[in-house]
């Protein structure tokens, strides 16, 4: 993999230390510890746009050497709206069989209706998910008041056999889960955290502050503000860039846990532009092409997502190169 040639000697012992559990915090542990980095896996497709489970298993073998806390299946990076229900369940089942039991599996189960979300969440649990990542319903977003969303998530949590993680991703849904709804839902015993992808560090810090008495963990939704999230008390991150630069993101987590903020800042700065180019700039087609550049299988997206143009591929490559990753 291309990154290995850039793995500096100080980075290797730090990653080994993560394997030995140096990032484990002191004090009482939450019911399901989400501390750490999770890549939201992409879904590999064949040239005919069928799910390619062989390539999935190849990517999982690569990721096994990186000290991730766990994996996310069927997050936004997994193109979940473009998959059939049977494909979603098969992906969760395949990843669970390949994943060591000490690594968590979070599965996206959010649907537009509460009933469908409850049904899919139960199926994800049966397929091996340790927790459900539930995105906000958004098609009728004008009706998605704080009260409606609290009711939706409460009913899902009451019915779910596994813990629930809230998922707010306003760039995709056009709807941010209101702060007052998050604080209310944090009190529910089966709602254990939130992935917040909005990028408002003030909001992330306030959620951490206001939920200190709850068994509730805040996960940064992007590598672009990962250091800032840790600085205000986040527990970890679910970051698309971890599909490409998983080891550096785990290193950034380690530096933050150790209080080595100058080193963490320097590393974070080198991750900002690569993160932007595989999220806001080019989205999932850019993320998958970057995976190809780094020795993983990215492959095509499922239509209507279109591949990058040659000029866009060169821009993508240049962004990683100028930041020292290629």
PDB file of C-alpha atoms in Angstrom:
ATOM      1  CA  UNK A   1       0.000   0.000   0.000  1.00  0.00           C
ATOM      2  CA  UNK A   2       1.375   3.434  -0.954  1.00  0.00           C
ATOM      3  CA  UNK A   3       1.142   4.885   2.535  1.00  0.00           C
ATOM      4  CA  UNK A   4       3.622   2.374   3.963  1.00  0.00           C
ATOM      5  CA  UNK A   5       6.546   4.144   2.305  1.00  0.00           C
ATOM      6  CA  UNK A   6       5.635   7.318   4.180  1.00  0.00           C
ATOM      7  CA  UNK A   7       5.192   5.642   7.576  1.00  0.00           C
ATOM      8  CA  UNK A   8       7.834   7.457   9.615  1.00  0.00           C
ATOM      9  CA  UNK A   9       9.691   5.714  12.414  1.00  0.00           C
ATOM     10  CA  UNK A  10       7.955   7.715  15.197  1.00  0.00           C
ATOM     11  CA  UNK A  11       4.604   6.605  13.790  1.00  0.00           C
ATOM     12  CA  UNK A  12       5.275   2.863  13.993  1.00  0.00           C
ATOM     13  CA  UNK A  13       5.748   2.615  17.785  1.00  0.00           C
ATOM     14  CA  UNK A  14       2.768   4.890  18.356  1.00  0.00           C
ATOM     15  CA  UNK A  15       0.541   2.625  16.318  1.00  0.00           C
ATOM     16  CA  UNK A  16       1.896  -0.386  18.171  1.00  0.00           C
ATOM     17  CA  UNK A  17       1.055   1.384  21.408  1.00  0.00           C
ATOM     18  CA  UNK A  18      -2.505   1.817  20.224  1.00  0.00           C
ATOM     19  CA  UNK A  19      -2.700  -1.941  19.691  1.00  0.00           C
ATOM     20  CA  UNK A  20      -1.611  -2.392  23.321  1.00  0.00           C
ATOM     21  CA  UNK A  21      -4.510  -0.230  24.451  1.00  0.00           C
ATOM     22  CA  UNK A  22      -2.824   3.027  25.452  1.00  0.00           C
ATOM     23  CA  UNK A  23      -5.867   4.941  24.253  1.00  0.00           C
ATOM     24  CA  UNK A  24      -8.104   3.233  26.803  1.00  0.00           C
ATOM     25  CA  UNK A  25      -9.342   5.894  29.268  1.00  0.00           C
ATOM     26  CA  UNK A  26      -9.311   5.596  33.015  1.00  0.00           C
ATOM     27  CA  UNK A  27     -12.478   5.505  35.074  1.00  0.00           C
ATOM     28  CA  UNK A  28     -15.885   3.927  34.443  1.00  0.00           C
ATOM     29  CA  UNK A  29     -16.414   2.576  30.960  1.00  0.00           C
ATOM     30  CA  UNK A  30     -19.583   3.159  28.920  1.00  0.00           C
ATOM     31  CA  UNK A  31     -21.800   0.203  28.095  1.00  0.00           C
ATOM     32  CA  UNK A  32     -20.402   0.145  24.569  1.00  0.00           C
ATOM     33  CA  UNK A  33     -17.105   1.969  24.267  1.00  0.00           C
ATOM     34  CA  UNK A  34     -16.951   3.938  21.012  1.00  0.00           C
ATOM     35  CA  UNK A  35     -13.590   5.553  21.697  1.00  0.00           C
ATOM     36  CA  UNK A  36     -11.449   5.421  18.580  1.00  0.00           C
ATOM     37  CA  UNK A  37     -11.538   5.707  14.814  1.00  0.00           C
ATOM     38  CA  UNK A  38     -14.116   4.007  12.591  1.00  0.00           C
ATOM     39  CA  UNK A  39     -13.930   4.027   8.793  1.00  0.00           C
ATOM     40  CA  UNK A  40     -17.379   4.186   7.192  1.00  0.00           C
ATOM     41  CA  UNK A  41     -16.716   1.491   4.613  1.00  0.00           C
ATOM     42  CA  UNK A  42     -17.343   2.067   0.949  1.00  0.00           C
ATOM     43  CA  UNK A  43     -19.356  -0.576  -0.871  1.00  0.00           C
ATOM     44  CA  UNK A  44     -17.257  -2.140  -3.642  1.00  0.00           C
ATOM     45  CA  UNK A  45     -18.982  -2.708  -6.953  1.00  0.00           C
ATOM     46  CA  UNK A  46     -17.958  -4.714  -9.981  1.00  0.00           C
ATOM     47  CA  UNK A  47     -17.783  -3.066 -13.439  1.00  0.00           C
ATOM     48  CA  UNK A  48     -21.420  -4.139 -13.870  1.00  0.00           C
ATOM     49  CA  UNK A  49     -22.331  -2.420 -10.560  1.00  0.00           C
ATOM     50  CA  UNK A  50     -22.990  -5.612  -8.617  1.00  0.00           C
ATOM     51  CA  UNK A  51     -21.721  -5.694  -5.027  1.00  0.00           C
ATOM     52  CA  UNK A  52     -18.259  -7.272  -5.181  1.00  0.00           C
ATOM     53  CA  UNK A  53     -17.898  -9.227  -1.945  1.00  0.00           C
ATOM     54  CA  UNK A  54     -14.466 -10.530  -2.910  1.00  0.00           C
ATOM     55  CA  UNK A  55     -13.075  -6.998  -3.141  1.00  0.00           C
ATOM     56  CA  UNK A  56     -14.781  -6.168   0.153  1.00  0.00           C
ATOM     57  CA  UNK A  57     -12.917  -9.020   1.835  1.00  0.00           C
ATOM     58  CA  UNK A  58      -9.658  -7.796   0.311  1.00  0.00           C
ATOM     59  CA  UNK A  59     -10.167  -4.328   1.768  1.00  0.00           C
ATOM     60  CA  UNK A  60     -11.006  -5.823   5.156  1.00  0.00           C
ATOM     61  CA  UNK A  61      -7.727  -7.757   5.148  1.00  0.00           C
ATOM     62  CA  UNK A  62      -5.852  -4.485   4.598  1.00  0.00           C
ATOM     63  CA  UNK A  63      -7.768  -2.752   7.399  1.00  0.00           C
ATOM     64  CA  UNK A  64      -7.059  -5.573   9.852  1.00  0.00           C
ATOM     65  CA  UNK A  65      -3.544  -4.197  10.406  1.00  0.00           C
ATOM     66  CA  UNK A  66      -4.809  -0.721  11.382  1.00  0.00           C
ATOM     67  CA  UNK A  67      -5.894  -0.177  15.009  1.00  0.00           C
ATOM     68  CA  UNK A  68      -9.436   0.916  14.268  1.00  0.00           C
ATOM     69  CA  UNK A  69     -11.974   0.659  17.081  1.00  0.00           C
ATOM     70  CA  UNK A  70     -14.352  -0.876  14.604  1.00  0.00           C
ATOM     71  CA  UNK A  71     -16.018  -0.450  11.228  1.00  0.00           C
ATOM     72  CA  UNK A  72     -19.173   1.226   9.990  1.00  0.00           C
ATOM     73  CA  UNK A  73     -21.195  -0.461   7.272  1.00  0.00           C
ATOM     74  CA  UNK A  74     -23.877   1.424   5.332  1.00  0.00           C
ATOM     75  CA  UNK A  75     -22.935   4.921   6.345  1.00  0.00           C
ATOM     76  CA  UNK A  76     -23.080   7.690   3.756  1.00  0.00           C
ATOM     77  CA  UNK A  77     -19.791   6.502   2.219  1.00  0.00           C
ATOM     78  CA  UNK A  78     -21.357   3.078   1.696  1.00  0.00           C
ATOM     79  CA  UNK A  79     -23.901   4.380  -0.855  1.00  0.00           C
ATOM     80  CA  UNK A  80     -26.661   2.882   1.285  1.00  0.00           C
ATOM     81  CA  UNK A  81     -29.553   4.678  -0.485  1.00  0.00           C
ATOM     82  CA  UNK A  82     -28.507   2.914  -3.698  1.00  0.00           C
ATOM     83  CA  UNK A  83     -28.591  -0.597  -2.201  1.00  0.00           C
ATOM     84  CA  UNK A  84     -31.417  -3.106  -1.974  1.00  0.00           C
ATOM     85  CA  UNK A  85     -32.391  -4.335   1.520  1.00  0.00           C
ATOM     86  CA  UNK A  86     -30.968  -7.804   0.825  1.00  0.00           C
ATOM     87  CA  UNK A  87     -27.645  -6.247  -0.205  1.00  0.00           C
ATOM     88  CA  UNK A  88     -27.510  -4.204   2.991  1.00  0.00           C
ATOM     89  CA  UNK A  89     -28.031  -7.249   5.177  1.00  0.00           C
ATOM     90  CA  UNK A  90     -25.534  -9.346   3.240  1.00  0.00           C
ATOM     91  CA  UNK A  91     -22.881  -6.641   3.631  1.00  0.00           C
ATOM     92  CA  UNK A  92     -23.384  -6.524   7.401  1.00  0.00           C
ATOM     93  CA  UNK A  93     -23.238 -10.305   7.646  1.00  0.00           C
ATOM     94  CA  UNK A  94     -20.080 -10.572   5.547  1.00  0.00           C
ATOM     95  CA  UNK A  95     -18.254  -7.848   7.464  1.00  0.00           C
ATOM     96  CA  UNK A  96     -19.238  -9.365  10.812  1.00  0.00           C
ATOM     97  CA  UNK A  97     -17.846 -12.750   9.823  1.00  0.00           C
ATOM     98  CA  UNK A  98     -14.542 -11.162   8.807  1.00  0.00           C
ATOM     99  CA  UNK A  99     -14.238  -8.840  11.796  1.00  0.00           C
ATOM    100  CA  UNK A 100     -12.556  -9.876  15.071  1.00  0.00           C
ATOM    101  CA  UNK A 101     -14.987  -9.867  17.985  1.00  0.00           C
ATOM    102  CA  UNK A 102     -13.003  -7.181  19.802  1.00  0.00           C
ATOM    103  CA  UNK A 103     -13.768  -4.713  17.001  1.00  0.00           C
ATOM    104  CA  UNK A 104     -17.181  -3.118  16.845  1.00  0.00           C
ATOM    105  CA  UNK A 105     -19.510  -3.200  13.877  1.00  0.00           C
ATOM    106  CA  UNK A 106     -21.896  -0.273  13.489  1.00  0.00           C
ATOM    107  CA  UNK A 107     -24.540  -0.635  10.791  1.00  0.00           C
ATOM    108  CA  UNK A 108     -26.590   2.114   9.196  1.00  0.00           C
ATOM    109  CA  UNK A 109     -30.284   1.308   9.583  1.00  0.00           C
ATOM    110  CA  UNK A 110     -32.003   4.653   9.142  1.00  0.00           C
ATOM    111  CA  UNK A 111     -35.077   4.737   6.881  1.00  0.00           C
ATOM    112  CA  UNK A 112     -37.674   7.391   6.203  1.00  0.00           C
ATOM    113  CA  UNK A 113     -40.378   5.752   8.306  1.00  0.00           C
ATOM    114  CA  UNK A 114     -40.089   4.810  11.946  1.00  0.00           C
ATOM    115  CA  UNK A 115     -41.575   1.378  11.242  1.00  0.00           C
ATOM    116  CA  UNK A 116     -39.069   0.587   8.497  1.00  0.00           C
ATOM    117  CA  UNK A 117     -36.190   1.803  10.668  1.00  0.00           C
ATOM    118  CA  UNK A 118     -37.289  -0.470  13.507  1.00  0.00           C
ATOM    119  CA  UNK A 119     -37.548  -3.456  11.180  1.00  0.00           C
ATOM    120  CA  UNK A 120     -34.184  -2.847   9.522  1.00  0.00           C
ATOM    121  CA  UNK A 121     -32.462  -2.197  12.857  1.00  0.00           C
ATOM    122  CA  UNK A 122     -33.664  -5.567  14.145  1.00  0.00           C
ATOM    123  CA  UNK A 123     -32.418  -7.254  10.981  1.00  0.00           C
ATOM    124  CA  UNK A 124     -29.030  -5.547  11.283  1.00  0.00           C
ATOM    125  CA  UNK A 125     -28.711  -6.815  14.841  1.00  0.00           C
ATOM    126  CA  UNK A 126     -29.517 -10.351  13.689  1.00  0.00           C
ATOM    127  CA  UNK A 127     -26.848 -10.005  10.983  1.00  0.00           C
ATOM    128  CA  UNK A 128     -24.236  -9.175  13.618  1.00  0.00           C
ATOM    129  CA  UNK A 129     -24.235  -5.413  14.170  1.00  0.00           C
ATOM    130  CA  UNK A 130     -23.135  -4.267  17.645  1.00  0.00           C
ATOM    131  CA  UNK A 131     -24.947  -0.943  17.288  1.00  0.00           C
ATOM    132  CA  UNK A 132     -27.213   0.826  14.822  1.00  0.00           C
ATOM    133  CA  UNK A 133     -26.255   4.138  13.240  1.00  0.00           C
ATOM    134  CA  UNK A 134     -29.570   5.869  12.516  1.00  0.00           C
ATOM    135  CA  UNK A 135     -29.603   8.848  10.174  1.00  0.00           C
ATOM    136  CA  UNK A 136     -32.314  11.475  10.503  1.00  0.00           C
ATOM    137  CA  UNK A 137     -35.379  10.947   8.297  1.00  0.00           C
ATOM    138  CA  UNK A 138     -35.429  13.946   5.980  1.00  0.00           C
ATOM    139  CA  UNK A 139     -37.709  13.613   2.957  1.00  0.00           C
ATOM    140  CA  UNK A 140     -40.476  15.478   4.793  1.00  0.00           C
ATOM    141  CA  UNK A 141     -37.972  17.645   6.595  1.00  0.00           C
ATOM    142  CA  UNK A 142     -40.406  20.526   6.955  1.00  0.00           C
ATOM    143  CA  UNK A 143     -42.358  18.292   9.345  1.00  0.00           C
ATOM    144  CA  UNK A 144     -39.294  16.990  11.155  1.00  0.00           C
ATOM    145  CA  UNK A 145     -39.639  19.128  14.268  1.00  0.00           C
ATOM    146  CA  UNK A 146     -37.607  18.420  17.363  1.00  0.00           C
ATOM    147  CA  UNK A 147     -40.630  16.676  18.896  1.00  0.00           C
ATOM    148  CA  UNK A 148     -41.134  14.486  15.812  1.00  0.00           C
ATOM    149  CA  UNK A 149     -37.484  13.441  15.766  1.00  0.00           C
ATOM    150  CA  UNK A 150     -37.439  12.714  19.504  1.00  0.00           C
ATOM    151  CA  UNK A 151     -40.493  10.509  19.047  1.00  0.00           C
ATOM    152  CA  UNK A 152     -38.917   8.733  16.039  1.00  0.00           C
ATOM    153  CA  UNK A 153     -35.624   7.966  17.764  1.00  0.00           C
ATOM    154  CA  UNK A 154     -37.284   7.024  21.031  1.00  0.00           C
ATOM    155  CA  UNK A 155     -39.483   4.444  19.335  1.00  0.00           C
ATOM    156  CA  UNK A 156     -36.492   3.043  17.437  1.00  0.00           C
ATOM    157  CA  UNK A 157     -34.406   2.851  20.617  1.00  0.00           C
ATOM    158  CA  UNK A 158     -37.216   1.190  22.563  1.00  0.00           C
ATOM    159  CA  UNK A 159     -37.547  -1.527  19.920  1.00  0.00           C
ATOM    160  CA  UNK A 160     -33.870  -2.003  19.072  1.00  0.00           C
ATOM    161  CA  UNK A 161     -32.029  -5.056  20.438  1.00  0.00           C
ATOM    162  CA  UNK A 162     -28.720  -3.167  20.087  1.00  0.00           C
ATOM    163  CA  UNK A 163     -27.655   0.331  21.156  1.00  0.00           C
ATOM    164  CA  UNK A 164     -28.505   3.239  18.865  1.00  0.00           C
ATOM    165  CA  UNK A 165     -26.146   5.967  17.659  1.00  0.00           C
ATOM    166  CA  UNK A 166     -27.776   9.123  16.310  1.00  0.00           C
ATOM    167  CA  UNK A 167     -26.511  10.375  12.948  1.00  0.00           C
ATOM    168  CA  UNK A 168     -26.754  14.034  11.949  1.00  0.00           C
ATOM    169  CA  UNK A 169     -25.396  14.781   8.454  1.00  0.00           C
ATOM    170  CA  UNK A 170     -26.987  18.031   7.254  1.00  0.00           C
ATOM    171  CA  UNK A 171     -24.867  18.178   4.078  1.00  0.00           C
ATOM    172  CA  UNK A 172     -26.766  15.130   2.801  1.00  0.00           C
ATOM    173  CA  UNK A 173     -30.129  15.461   4.507  1.00  0.00           C
ATOM    174  CA  UNK A 174     -30.579  19.234   4.667  1.00  0.00           C
ATOM    175  CA  UNK A 175     -31.586  18.662   8.285  1.00  0.00           C
ATOM    176  CA  UNK A 176     -29.498  19.043  11.415  1.00  0.00           C
ATOM    177  CA  UNK A 177     -30.710  17.063  14.409  1.00  0.00           C
ATOM    178  CA  UNK A 178     -31.656  19.901  16.795  1.00  0.00           C
ATOM    179  CA  UNK A 179     -29.505  20.355  19.865  1.00  0.00           C
ATOM    180  CA  UNK A 180     -32.481  20.128  22.213  1.00  0.00           C
ATOM    181  CA  UNK A 181     -33.483  16.820  20.601  1.00  0.00           C
ATOM    182  CA  UNK A 182     -29.960  15.427  21.037  1.00  0.00           C
ATOM    183  CA  UNK A 183     -29.889  16.393  24.705  1.00  0.00           C
ATOM    184  CA  UNK A 184     -33.295  14.801  25.309  1.00  0.00           C
ATOM    185  CA  UNK A 185     -32.387  11.606  23.460  1.00  0.00           C
ATOM    186  CA  UNK A 186     -29.044  11.340  25.272  1.00  0.00           C
ATOM    187  CA  UNK A 187     -30.967  10.449  28.405  1.00  0.00           C
ATOM    188  CA  UNK A 188     -32.411   7.303  26.820  1.00  0.00           C
ATOM    189  CA  UNK A 189     -30.565   4.206  28.097  1.00  0.00           C
ATOM    190  CA  UNK A 190     -30.385   2.617  24.633  1.00  0.00           C
ATOM    191  CA  UNK A 191     -29.113   5.726  22.819  1.00  0.00           C
ATOM    192  CA  UNK A 192     -25.376   5.822  23.423  1.00  0.00           C
ATOM    193  CA  UNK A 193     -24.008   8.516  21.153  1.00  0.00           C
ATOM    194  CA  UNK A 194     -24.103  10.682  18.067  1.00  0.00           C
ATOM    195  CA  UNK A 195     -22.092  10.971  14.900  1.00  0.00           C
ATOM    196  CA  UNK A 196     -22.155  14.695  14.188  1.00  0.00           C
ATOM    197  CA  UNK A 197     -21.011  15.588  10.680  1.00  0.00           C
ATOM    198  CA  UNK A 198     -22.114  19.214  10.715  1.00  0.00           C
ATOM    199  CA  UNK A 199     -18.696  20.634  11.579  1.00  0.00           C
ATOM    200  CA  UNK A 200     -19.913  23.080  14.248  1.00  0.00           C
ATOM    201  CA  UNK A 201     -17.300  22.642  16.967  1.00  0.00           C
ATOM    202  CA  UNK A 202     -19.226  24.866  19.375  1.00  0.00           C
ATOM    203  CA  UNK A 203     -22.194  22.515  19.052  1.00  0.00           C
ATOM    204  CA  UNK A 204     -20.016  19.415  19.485  1.00  0.00           C
ATOM    205  CA  UNK A 205     -18.418  20.866  22.588  1.00  0.00           C
ATOM    206  CA  UNK A 206     -21.800  21.833  24.015  1.00  0.00           C
ATOM    207  CA  UNK A 207     -23.199  18.343  23.440  1.00  0.00           C
ATOM    208  CA  UNK A 208     -20.194  16.865  25.257  1.00  0.00           C
ATOM    209  CA  UNK A 209     -20.625  19.349  28.104  1.00  0.00           C
ATOM    210  CA  UNK A 210     -24.378  18.906  28.469  1.00  0.00           C
ATOM    211  CA  UNK A 211     -24.287  15.091  28.391  1.00  0.00           C
ATOM    212  CA  UNK A 212     -21.497  14.499  30.897  1.00  0.00           C
ATOM    213  CA  UNK A 213     -23.905  12.809  33.289  1.00  0.00           C
ATOM    214  CA  UNK A 214     -25.204  10.447  30.606  1.00  0.00           C
ATOM    215  CA  UNK A 215     -23.747   7.295  29.066  1.00  0.00           C
ATOM    216  CA  UNK A 216     -23.401   9.209  25.806  1.00  0.00           C
ATOM    217  CA  UNK A 217     -20.469   9.593  23.425  1.00  0.00           C
ATOM    218  CA  UNK A 218     -19.893  12.142  20.669  1.00  0.00           C
ATOM    219  CA  UNK A 219     -18.169  11.064  17.461  1.00  0.00           C
ATOM    220  CA  UNK A 220     -16.689  13.517  14.992  1.00  0.00           C
ATOM    221  CA  UNK A 221     -18.155  12.976  11.549  1.00  0.00           C
ATOM    222  CA  UNK A 222     -15.156  14.173   9.576  1.00  0.00           C
ATOM    223  CA  UNK A 223     -11.364  14.017   9.586  1.00  0.00           C
ATOM    224  CA  UNK A 224     -11.311  17.720   8.756  1.00  0.00           C
ATOM    225  CA  UNK A 225     -12.253  18.721  12.296  1.00  0.00           C
ATOM    226  CA  UNK A 226     -11.109  15.628  14.175  1.00  0.00           C
ATOM    227  CA  UNK A 227      -8.469  17.364  16.324  1.00  0.00           C
ATOM    228  CA  UNK A 228     -10.885  20.156  17.219  1.00  0.00           C
ATOM    229  CA  UNK A 229     -13.487  17.550  18.196  1.00  0.00           C
ATOM    230  CA  UNK A 230     -11.034  15.774  20.479  1.00  0.00           C
ATOM    231  CA  UNK A 231     -10.049  19.113  21.999  1.00  0.00           C
ATOM    232  CA  UNK A 232     -13.649  19.715  23.125  1.00  0.00           C
ATOM    233  CA  UNK A 233     -14.123  16.171  24.425  1.00  0.00           C
ATOM    234  CA  UNK A 234     -15.289  13.943  21.563  1.00  0.00           C
ATOM    235  CA  UNK A 235     -14.824  10.203  22.046  1.00  0.00           C
ATOM    236  CA  UNK A 236     -13.771   9.304  18.516  1.00  0.00           C
ATOM    237  CA  UNK A 237     -14.481   9.732  14.856  1.00  0.00           C
ATOM    238  CA  UNK A 238     -16.318   8.126  11.968  1.00  0.00           C
ATOM    239  CA  UNK A 239     -14.337   9.598   9.107  1.00  0.00           C
ATOM    240  CA  UNK A 240     -14.548   8.850   5.376  1.00  0.00           C
ATOM    241  CA  UNK A 241     -10.839   9.590   4.973  1.00  0.00           C
ATOM    242  CA  UNK A 242     -10.065   6.608   7.226  1.00  0.00           C
ATOM    243  CA  UNK A 243     -10.818   4.406   4.201  1.00  0.00           C
ATOM    244  CA  UNK A 244      -7.641   5.862   2.668  1.00  0.00           C
ATOM    245  CA  UNK A 245      -5.453   7.187   5.512  1.00  0.00           C
ATOM    246  CA  UNK A 246      -6.560   5.031   8.398  1.00  0.00           C
ATOM    247  CA  UNK A 247      -3.170   4.775  10.095  1.00  0.00           C
ATOM    248  CA  UNK A 248      -2.569   8.560  10.195  1.00  0.00           C
ATOM    249  CA  UNK A 249      -6.044   9.124  11.643  1.00  0.00           C
ATOM    250  CA  UNK A 250      -5.365   6.563  14.365  1.00  0.00           C
ATOM    251  CA  UNK A 251      -2.060   8.340  14.978  1.00  0.00           C
ATOM    252  CA  UNK A 252      -3.875  11.662  15.296  1.00  0.00           C
ATOM    253  CA  UNK A 253      -6.170  10.117  17.884  1.00  0.00           C
ATOM    254  CA  UNK A 254      -3.153   8.786  19.790  1.00  0.00           C
ATOM    255  CA  UNK A 255      -1.446  12.184  19.804  1.00  0.00           C
ATOM    256  CA  UNK A 256      -4.599  13.840  21.149  1.00  0.00           C
ATOM    257  CA  UNK A 257      -4.981  11.217  23.877  1.00  0.00           C
ATOM    258  CA  UNK A 258      -1.336  11.788  24.854  1.00  0.00           C
ATOM    259  CA  UNK A 259      -1.758  15.570  24.928  1.00  0.00           C
ATOM    260  CA  UNK A 260       0.856  16.040  22.205  1.00  0.00           C
ATOM    261  CA  UNK A 261      -1.039  18.903  20.640  1.00  0.00           C
ATOM    262  CA  UNK A 262       1.725  20.432  18.524  1.00  0.00           C
ATOM    263  CA  UNK A 263       2.359  17.131  16.735  1.00  0.00           C
ATOM    264  CA  UNK A 264      -1.381  16.569  16.462  1.00  0.00           C
ATOM    265  CA  UNK A 265      -1.870  19.996  14.920  1.00  0.00           C
ATOM    266  CA  UNK A 266       0.831  19.415  12.323  1.00  0.00           C
ATOM    267  CA  UNK A 267      -0.728  16.083  11.346  1.00  0.00           C
ATOM    268  CA  UNK A 268      -4.250  17.517  11.285  1.00  0.00           C
ATOM    269  CA  UNK A 269      -3.152  20.288   8.942  1.00  0.00           C
ATOM    270  CA  UNK A 270      -1.883  17.722   6.433  1.00  0.00           C
ATOM    271  CA  UNK A 271      -5.242  15.936   6.515  1.00  0.00           C
ATOM    272  CA  UNK A 272      -7.559  18.893   5.901  1.00  0.00           C
ATOM    273  CA  UNK A 273      -7.180  19.198   2.128  1.00  0.00           C
ATOM    274  CA  UNK A 274      -7.175  15.438   1.434  1.00  0.00           C
ATOM    275  CA  UNK A 275     -10.321  15.140   3.532  1.00  0.00           C
ATOM    276  CA  UNK A 276     -12.035  17.980   1.682  1.00  0.00           C
ATOM    277  CA  UNK A 277     -11.234  16.519  -1.718  1.00  0.00           C
ATOM    278  CA  UNK A 278     -12.839  13.130  -0.892  1.00  0.00           C
ATOM    279  CA  UNK A 279     -15.881  14.673   0.794  1.00  0.00           C
ATOM    280  CA  UNK A 280     -17.112  18.127  -0.224  1.00  0.00           C
ATOM    281  CA  UNK A 281     -15.125  18.405  -3.465  1.00  0.00           C
ATOM    282  CA  UNK A 282     -15.607  15.037  -5.188  1.00  0.00           C
ATOM    283  CA  UNK A 283     -17.654  12.969  -2.741  1.00  0.00           C
ATOM    284  CA  UNK A 284     -17.792   9.187  -2.918  1.00  0.00           C
ATOM    285  CA  UNK A 285     -16.375   8.941  -6.474  1.00  0.00           C
ATOM    286  CA  UNK A 286     -13.340  10.863  -5.200  1.00  0.00           C
ATOM    287  CA  UNK A 287     -13.085   8.716  -2.089  1.00  0.00           C
ATOM    288  CA  UNK A 288     -13.128   5.527  -4.130  1.00  0.00           C
ATOM    289  CA  UNK A 289     -10.540   6.828  -6.600  1.00  0.00           C
ATOM    290  CA  UNK A 290      -8.282   7.785  -3.677  1.00  0.00           C
ATOM    291  CA  UNK A 291      -8.640   4.243  -2.336  1.00  0.00           C
ATOM    292  CA  UNK A 292      -7.452   2.954  -5.718  1.00  0.00           C
ATOM    293  CA  UNK A 293      -4.410   5.241  -5.510  1.00  0.00           C
ATOM    294  CA  UNK A 294      -3.478   3.842  -2.088  1.00  0.00           C
ATOM    295  CA  UNK A 295      -3.719   0.151  -2.898  1.00  0.00           C
ATOM    296  CA  UNK A 296      -7.271  -0.531  -1.744  1.00  0.00           C
ATOM    297  CA  UNK A 297     -10.171  -1.377  -4.013  1.00  0.00           C
ATOM    298  CA  UNK A 298     -12.359   1.638  -4.602  1.00  0.00           C
ATOM    299  CA  UNK A 299     -13.780   0.818  -7.982  1.00  0.00           C
ATOM    300  CA  UNK A 300     -16.897   2.309  -9.534  1.00  0.00           C
ATOM    301  CA  UNK A 301     -19.873   3.837  -7.797  1.00  0.00           C
ATOM    302  CA  UNK A 302     -23.417   2.767  -8.496  1.00  0.00           C
ATOM    303  CA  UNK A 303     -25.339   5.036 -10.872  1.00  0.00           C
ATOM    304  CA  UNK A 304     -26.397   7.782 -10.776  1.00  0.00           C
ATOM    305  CA  UNK A 305     -23.049   8.612  -9.103  1.00  0.00           C
ATOM    306  CA  UNK A 306     -20.602   9.275 -11.932  1.00  0.00           C
ATOM    307  CA  UNK A 307     -16.833   8.642 -12.111  1.00  0.00           C
ATOM    308  CA  UNK A 308     -14.297  11.453 -11.977  1.00  0.00           C
ATOM    309  CA  UNK A 309     -12.943  12.965 -15.160  1.00  0.00           C
ATOM    310  CA  UNK A 310      -9.196  12.597 -15.909  1.00  0.00           C
ATOM    311  CA  UNK A 311      -8.669  16.215 -14.863  1.00  0.00           C
ATOM    312  CA  UNK A 312     -10.439  15.591 -11.570  1.00  0.00           C
ATOM    313  CA  UNK A 313      -8.331  12.487 -10.932  1.00  0.00           C
ATOM    314  CA  UNK A 314      -5.187  14.584 -11.381  1.00  0.00           C
ATOM    315  CA  UNK A 315      -6.526  17.215  -8.984  1.00  0.00           C
ATOM    316  CA  UNK A 316      -7.252  14.477  -6.458  1.00  0.00           C
ATOM    317  CA  UNK A 317      -3.789  12.968  -6.860  1.00  0.00           C
ATOM    318  CA  UNK A 318      -2.159  16.387  -6.574  1.00  0.00           C
ATOM    319  CA  UNK A 319      -3.976  17.165  -3.325  1.00  0.00           C
ATOM    320  CA  UNK A 320      -2.660  14.023  -1.641  1.00  0.00           C
ATOM    321  CA  UNK A 321       0.803  14.542  -3.139  1.00  0.00           C
ATOM    322  CA  UNK A 322       1.245  18.161  -2.018  1.00  0.00           C
ATOM    323  CA  UNK A 323       0.333  17.163   1.531  1.00  0.00           C
ATOM    324  CA  UNK A 324       2.977  14.435   1.575  1.00  0.00           C
ATOM    325  CA  UNK A 325       0.814  11.323   1.298  1.00  0.00           C
ATOM    326  CA  UNK A 326       1.754  10.221  -2.222  1.00  0.00           C
TER     327      UNK A 326
END
